mmCIF file of C-alpha atoms and ligand atoms in Angstrom:
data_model
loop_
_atom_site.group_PDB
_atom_site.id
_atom_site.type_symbol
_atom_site.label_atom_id
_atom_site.label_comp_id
_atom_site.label_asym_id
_atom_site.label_seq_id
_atom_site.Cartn_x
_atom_site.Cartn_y
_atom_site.Cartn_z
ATOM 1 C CA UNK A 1 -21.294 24.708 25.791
ATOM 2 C CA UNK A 2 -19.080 22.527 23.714
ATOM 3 C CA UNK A 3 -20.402 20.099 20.648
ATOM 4 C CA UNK A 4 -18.811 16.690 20.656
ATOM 5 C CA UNK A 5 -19.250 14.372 18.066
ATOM 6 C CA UNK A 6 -19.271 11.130 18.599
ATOM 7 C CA UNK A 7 -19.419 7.900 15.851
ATOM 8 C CA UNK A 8 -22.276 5.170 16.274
ATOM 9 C CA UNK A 9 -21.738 2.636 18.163
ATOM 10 C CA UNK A 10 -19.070 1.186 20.340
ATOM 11 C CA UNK A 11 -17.363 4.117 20.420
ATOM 12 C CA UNK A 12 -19.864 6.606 21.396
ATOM 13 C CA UNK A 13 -21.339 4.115 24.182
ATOM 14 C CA UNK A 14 -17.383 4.038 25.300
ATOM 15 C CA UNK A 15 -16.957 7.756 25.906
ATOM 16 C CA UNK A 16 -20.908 8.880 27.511
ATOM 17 C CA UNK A 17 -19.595 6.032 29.837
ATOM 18 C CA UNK A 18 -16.342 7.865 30.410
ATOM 19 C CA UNK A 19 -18.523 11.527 30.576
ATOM 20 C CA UNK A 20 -20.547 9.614 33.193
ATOM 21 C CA UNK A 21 -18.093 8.914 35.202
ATOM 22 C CA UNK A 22 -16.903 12.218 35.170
ATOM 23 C CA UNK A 23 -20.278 13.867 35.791
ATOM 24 C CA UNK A 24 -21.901 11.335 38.051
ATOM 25 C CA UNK A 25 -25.047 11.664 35.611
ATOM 26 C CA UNK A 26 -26.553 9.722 33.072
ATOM 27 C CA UNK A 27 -25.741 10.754 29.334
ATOM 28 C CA UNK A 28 -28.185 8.607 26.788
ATOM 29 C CA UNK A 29 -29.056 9.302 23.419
ATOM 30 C CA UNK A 30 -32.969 8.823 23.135
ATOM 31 C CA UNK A 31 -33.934 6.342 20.491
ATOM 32 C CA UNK A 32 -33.188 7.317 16.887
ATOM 33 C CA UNK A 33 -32.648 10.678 18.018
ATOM 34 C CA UNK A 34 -29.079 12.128 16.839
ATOM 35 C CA UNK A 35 -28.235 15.383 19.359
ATOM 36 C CA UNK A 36 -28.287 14.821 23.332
ATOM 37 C CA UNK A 37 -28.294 18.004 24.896
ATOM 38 C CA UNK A 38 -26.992 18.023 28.746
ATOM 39 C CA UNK A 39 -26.632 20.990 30.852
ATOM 40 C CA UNK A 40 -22.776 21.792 29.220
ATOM 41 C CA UNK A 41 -22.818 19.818 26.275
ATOM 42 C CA UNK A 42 -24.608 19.044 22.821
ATOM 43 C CA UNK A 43 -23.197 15.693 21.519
ATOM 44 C CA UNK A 44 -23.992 14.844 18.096
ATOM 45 C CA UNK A 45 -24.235 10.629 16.932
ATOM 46 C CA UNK A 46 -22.283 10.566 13.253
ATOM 47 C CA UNK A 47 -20.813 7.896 11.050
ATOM 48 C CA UNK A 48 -17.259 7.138 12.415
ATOM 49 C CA UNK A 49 -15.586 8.478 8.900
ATOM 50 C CA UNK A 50 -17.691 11.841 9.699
ATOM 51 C CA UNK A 51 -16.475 12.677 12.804
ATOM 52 C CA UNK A 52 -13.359 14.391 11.791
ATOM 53 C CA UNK A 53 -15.614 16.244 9.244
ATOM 54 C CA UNK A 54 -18.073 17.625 12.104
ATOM 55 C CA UNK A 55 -14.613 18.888 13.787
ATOM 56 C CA UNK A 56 -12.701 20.458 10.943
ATOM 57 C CA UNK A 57 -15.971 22.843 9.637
ATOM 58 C CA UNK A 58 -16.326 23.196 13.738
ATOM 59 C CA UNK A 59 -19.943 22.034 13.795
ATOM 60 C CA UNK A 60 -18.351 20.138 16.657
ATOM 61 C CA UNK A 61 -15.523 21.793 18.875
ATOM 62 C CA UNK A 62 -14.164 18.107 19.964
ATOM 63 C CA UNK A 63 -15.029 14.816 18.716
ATOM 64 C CA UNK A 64 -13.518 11.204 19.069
ATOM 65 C CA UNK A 65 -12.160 9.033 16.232
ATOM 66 C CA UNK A 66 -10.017 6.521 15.494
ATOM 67 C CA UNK A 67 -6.357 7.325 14.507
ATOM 68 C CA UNK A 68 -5.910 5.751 11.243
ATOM 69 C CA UNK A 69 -9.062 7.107 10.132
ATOM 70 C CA UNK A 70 -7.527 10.647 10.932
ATOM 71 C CA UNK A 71 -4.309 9.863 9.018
ATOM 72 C CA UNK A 72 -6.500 8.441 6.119
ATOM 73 C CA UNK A 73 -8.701 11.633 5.967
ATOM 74 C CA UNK A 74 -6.068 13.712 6.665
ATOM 75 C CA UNK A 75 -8.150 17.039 7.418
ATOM 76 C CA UNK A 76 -6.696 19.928 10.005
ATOM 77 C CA UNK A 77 -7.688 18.949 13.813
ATOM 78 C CA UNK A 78 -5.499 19.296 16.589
ATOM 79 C CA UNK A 79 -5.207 15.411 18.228
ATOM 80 C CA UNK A 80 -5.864 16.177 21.743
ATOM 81 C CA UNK A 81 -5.371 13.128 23.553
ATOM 82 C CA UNK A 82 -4.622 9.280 22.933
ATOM 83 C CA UNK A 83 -7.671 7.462 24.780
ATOM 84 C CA UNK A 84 -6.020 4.539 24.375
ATOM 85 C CA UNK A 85 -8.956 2.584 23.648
ATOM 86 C CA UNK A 86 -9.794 0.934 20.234
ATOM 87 C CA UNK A 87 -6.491 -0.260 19.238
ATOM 88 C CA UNK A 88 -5.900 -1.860 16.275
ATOM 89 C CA UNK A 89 -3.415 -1.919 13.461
ATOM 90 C CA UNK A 90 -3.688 -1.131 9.972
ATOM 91 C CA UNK A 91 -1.696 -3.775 7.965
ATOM 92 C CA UNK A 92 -1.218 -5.258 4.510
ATOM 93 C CA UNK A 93 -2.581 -8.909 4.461
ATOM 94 C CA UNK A 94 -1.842 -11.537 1.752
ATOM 95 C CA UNK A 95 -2.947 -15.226 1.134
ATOM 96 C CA UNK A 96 -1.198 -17.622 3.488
ATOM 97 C CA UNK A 97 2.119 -18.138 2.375
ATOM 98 C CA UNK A 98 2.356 -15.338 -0.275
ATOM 99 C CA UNK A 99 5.084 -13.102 -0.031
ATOM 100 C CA UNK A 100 5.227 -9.266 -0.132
ATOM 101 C CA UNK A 101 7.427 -8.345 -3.606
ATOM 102 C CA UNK A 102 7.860 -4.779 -3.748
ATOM 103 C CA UNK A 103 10.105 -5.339 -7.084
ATOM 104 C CA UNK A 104 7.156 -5.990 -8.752
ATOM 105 C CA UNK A 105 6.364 -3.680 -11.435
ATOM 106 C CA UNK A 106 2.680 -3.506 -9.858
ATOM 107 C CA UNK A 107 0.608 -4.218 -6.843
ATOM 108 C CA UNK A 108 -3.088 -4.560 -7.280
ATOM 109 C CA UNK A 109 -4.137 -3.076 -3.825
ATOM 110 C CA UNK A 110 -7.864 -3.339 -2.419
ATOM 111 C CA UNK A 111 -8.690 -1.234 0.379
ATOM 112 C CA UNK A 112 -11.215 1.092 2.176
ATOM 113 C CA UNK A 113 -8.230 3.193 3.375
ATOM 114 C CA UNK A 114 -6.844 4.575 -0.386
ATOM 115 C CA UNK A 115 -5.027 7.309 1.615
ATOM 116 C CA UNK A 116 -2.489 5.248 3.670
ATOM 117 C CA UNK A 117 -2.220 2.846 1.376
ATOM 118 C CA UNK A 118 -1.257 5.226 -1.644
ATOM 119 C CA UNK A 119 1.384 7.200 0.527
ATOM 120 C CA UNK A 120 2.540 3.772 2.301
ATOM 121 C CA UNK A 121 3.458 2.234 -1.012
ATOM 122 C CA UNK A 122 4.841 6.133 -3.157
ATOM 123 C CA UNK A 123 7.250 5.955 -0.332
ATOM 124 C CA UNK A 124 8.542 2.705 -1.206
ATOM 125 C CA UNK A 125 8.532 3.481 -4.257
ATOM 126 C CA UNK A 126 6.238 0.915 -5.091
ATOM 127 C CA UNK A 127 3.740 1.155 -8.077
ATOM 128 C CA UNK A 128 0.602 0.491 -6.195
ATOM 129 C CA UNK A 129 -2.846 -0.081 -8.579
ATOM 130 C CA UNK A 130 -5.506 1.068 -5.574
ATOM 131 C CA UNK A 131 -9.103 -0.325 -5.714
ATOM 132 C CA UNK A 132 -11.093 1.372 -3.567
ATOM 133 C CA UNK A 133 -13.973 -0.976 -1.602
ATOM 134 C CA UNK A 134 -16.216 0.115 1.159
ATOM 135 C CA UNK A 135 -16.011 -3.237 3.107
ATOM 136 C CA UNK A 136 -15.911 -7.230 3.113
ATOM 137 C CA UNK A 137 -12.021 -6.519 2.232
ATOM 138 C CA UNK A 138 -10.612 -10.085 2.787
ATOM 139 C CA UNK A 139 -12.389 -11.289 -0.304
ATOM 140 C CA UNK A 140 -10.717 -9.564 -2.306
ATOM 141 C CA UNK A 141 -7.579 -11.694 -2.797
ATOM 142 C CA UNK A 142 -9.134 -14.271 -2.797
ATOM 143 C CA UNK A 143 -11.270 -14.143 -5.974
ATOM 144 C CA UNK A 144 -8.095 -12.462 -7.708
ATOM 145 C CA UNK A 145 -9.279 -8.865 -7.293
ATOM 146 C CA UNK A 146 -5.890 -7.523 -5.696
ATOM 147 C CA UNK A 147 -2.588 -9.129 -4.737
ATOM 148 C CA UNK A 148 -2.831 -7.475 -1.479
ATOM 149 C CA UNK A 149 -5.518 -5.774 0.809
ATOM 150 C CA UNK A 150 -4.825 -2.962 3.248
ATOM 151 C CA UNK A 151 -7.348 -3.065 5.984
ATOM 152 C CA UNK A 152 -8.195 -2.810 9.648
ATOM 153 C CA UNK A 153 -7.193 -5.986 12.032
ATOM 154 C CA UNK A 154 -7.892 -5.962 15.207
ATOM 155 C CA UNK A 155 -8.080 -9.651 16.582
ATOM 156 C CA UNK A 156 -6.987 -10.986 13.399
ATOM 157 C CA UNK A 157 -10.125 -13.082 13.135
ATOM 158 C CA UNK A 158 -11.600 -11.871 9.910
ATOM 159 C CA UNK A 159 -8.266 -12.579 8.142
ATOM 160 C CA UNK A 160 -7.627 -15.879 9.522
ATOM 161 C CA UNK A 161 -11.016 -17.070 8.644
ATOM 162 C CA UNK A 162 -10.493 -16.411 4.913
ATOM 163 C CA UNK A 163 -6.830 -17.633 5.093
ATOM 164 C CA UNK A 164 -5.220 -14.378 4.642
ATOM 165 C CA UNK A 165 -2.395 -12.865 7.001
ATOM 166 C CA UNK A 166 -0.298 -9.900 7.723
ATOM 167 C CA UNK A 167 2.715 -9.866 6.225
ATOM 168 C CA UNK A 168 3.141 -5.719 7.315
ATOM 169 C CA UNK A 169 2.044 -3.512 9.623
ATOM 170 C CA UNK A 170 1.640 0.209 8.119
ATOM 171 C CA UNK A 171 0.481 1.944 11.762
ATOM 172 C CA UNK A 172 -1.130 1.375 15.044
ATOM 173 C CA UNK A 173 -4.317 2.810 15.407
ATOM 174 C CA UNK A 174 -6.100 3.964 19.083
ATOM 175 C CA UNK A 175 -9.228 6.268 19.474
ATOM 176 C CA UNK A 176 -8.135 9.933 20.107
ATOM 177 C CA UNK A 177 -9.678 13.256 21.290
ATOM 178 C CA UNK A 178 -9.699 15.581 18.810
ATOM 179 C CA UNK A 179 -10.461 19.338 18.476
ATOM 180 C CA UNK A 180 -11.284 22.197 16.257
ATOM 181 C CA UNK A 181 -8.912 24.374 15.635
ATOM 182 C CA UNK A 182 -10.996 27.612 16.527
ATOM 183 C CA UNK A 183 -12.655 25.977 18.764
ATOM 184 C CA UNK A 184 -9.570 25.302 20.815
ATOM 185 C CA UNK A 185 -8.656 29.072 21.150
ATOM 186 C CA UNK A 186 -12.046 30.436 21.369
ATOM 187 C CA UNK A 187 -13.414 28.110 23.945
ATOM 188 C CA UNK A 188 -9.650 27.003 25.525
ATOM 189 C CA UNK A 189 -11.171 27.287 29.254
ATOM 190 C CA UNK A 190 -13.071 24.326 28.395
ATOM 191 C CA UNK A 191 -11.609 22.185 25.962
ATOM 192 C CA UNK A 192 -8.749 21.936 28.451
ATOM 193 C CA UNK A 193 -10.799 21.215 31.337
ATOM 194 C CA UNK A 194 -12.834 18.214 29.718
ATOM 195 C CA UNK A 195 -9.408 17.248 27.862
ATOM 196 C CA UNK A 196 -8.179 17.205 31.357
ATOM 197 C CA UNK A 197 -11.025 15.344 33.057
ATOM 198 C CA UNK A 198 -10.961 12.592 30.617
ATOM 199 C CA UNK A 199 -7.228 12.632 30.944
ATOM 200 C CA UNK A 200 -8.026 11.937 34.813
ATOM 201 C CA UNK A 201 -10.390 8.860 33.887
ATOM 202 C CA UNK A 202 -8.327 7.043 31.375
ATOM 203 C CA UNK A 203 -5.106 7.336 33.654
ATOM 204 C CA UNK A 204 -6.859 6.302 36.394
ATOM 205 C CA UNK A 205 -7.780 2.653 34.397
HETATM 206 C C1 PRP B 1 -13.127 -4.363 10.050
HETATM 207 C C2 PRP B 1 -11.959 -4.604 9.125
HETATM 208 C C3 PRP B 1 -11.806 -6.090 9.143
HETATM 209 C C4 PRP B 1 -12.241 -6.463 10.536
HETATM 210 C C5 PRP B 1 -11.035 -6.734 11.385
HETATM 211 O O1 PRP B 1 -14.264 -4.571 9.314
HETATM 212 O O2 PRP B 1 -12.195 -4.067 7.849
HETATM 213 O O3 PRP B 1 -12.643 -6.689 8.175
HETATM 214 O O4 PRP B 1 -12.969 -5.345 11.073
HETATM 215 O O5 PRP B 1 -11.349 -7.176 12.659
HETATM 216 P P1 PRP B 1 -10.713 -8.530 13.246
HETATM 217 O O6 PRP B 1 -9.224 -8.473 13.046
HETATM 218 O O7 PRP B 1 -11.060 -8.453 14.723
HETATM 219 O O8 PRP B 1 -11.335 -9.695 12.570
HETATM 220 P P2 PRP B 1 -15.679 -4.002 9.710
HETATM 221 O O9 PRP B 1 -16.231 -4.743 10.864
HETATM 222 O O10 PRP B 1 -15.566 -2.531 9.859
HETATM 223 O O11 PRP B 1 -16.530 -4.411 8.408
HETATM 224 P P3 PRP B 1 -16.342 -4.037 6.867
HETATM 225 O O12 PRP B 1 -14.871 -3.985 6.540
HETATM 226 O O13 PRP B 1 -17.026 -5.136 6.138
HETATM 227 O O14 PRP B 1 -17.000 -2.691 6.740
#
């Protein structure tokens, strides 16, 4: 039996569609309900920035999550497999026209990824003031509460809208398949065979 958590919402529907496939069954979480047990598995529905969490204390073996959250968190899982679904880039994003000036003596930087952004601008050297927000990101320039933002763009919509735009890309983010590391020696027979299977399905798109 292995626990795999999996975050609410596109995600989650994403891989039970990709375990269907392998299984010829039907994997659905009831309504409201948060663990759907199957015949081999127990997947658990979390928040996308738990996922990793689930893995690392092994309350789930495996679980699938998005890359730059994994780099933000930074916690001890072994990254199985690149699913290559969910891409998306994490990026620094100005008002149109502004420039990046890393000779400033400070850059007021609003994000919901404090992590990447803190390391991204140490290694530049770059005096970064971070201000932590939980969403709505592309205001923040905009009513003069950072210079910059670090966030999440994945068609670009959200910052063209509010007439912001990337003027650097920090990573690339896709969805990977993550494991414990326990997990992955004490139950290797089938990690590796479900790493394997959905190795199979994504190749095969
Ligand atoms: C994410 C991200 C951007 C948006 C990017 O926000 O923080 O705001 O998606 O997508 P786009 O490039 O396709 O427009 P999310 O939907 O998670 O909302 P939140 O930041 O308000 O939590």
């Amino acid at each position: 039996m292995l626990t795999v958590a999996l975050p609410k919402g596109r995600i989650a529907e994403d891989t039970l569609a990709i375990f269907e496939t392998i299984f010829g069954d039907t994997f659905v979480f009831d309504d409201r309900k948060l663990i759907l047990e199957t015949a081999d598995f127990k997947f658990l529905l979390v928040r996308n920035q738990d996922v990793a969490t689930y893995v690392y204390h092994q309350a789930a073996d495996i679980g699938v999550v998005g890359l730059d959250t994994i780099e933000e968190q930074g916690l001890d899982v072994i990254r199985l497999l690149d699913l290559q679904r969910g891409r998306c880039k994490v990026a620094i994003g100005m008002r149109k026209g502004e420039k990046l000036d890393l000779s400033k003596p400070e850059i007021k930087v609003a994000t919901k990824m404090v992590n990447i952004s803190k390391r991204y601008f140490a290694e530049r050297a770059v005096a970064a003031d971070i201000i932590k927000l939980y969403g709505s990101i592309e205001l923040a320039p905009l009513v003069g509460l950072s210079d910059v933002i670090v966030d999440i763009v994945e068609t670009g919509t959200t910052m063209r809208q509010n007439g912001l735009e990337v003027v650097e890309e920090i990573m690339e983010s896709t969805t990977y398949l993550i494991a414990n590391k326990n997990s992955f020696f004490e139950k290797k027979g089938e990690v590796l065979d479900i790493y394997e299977k959905i190795n199979r399905v994504i190749s095969a798109k």
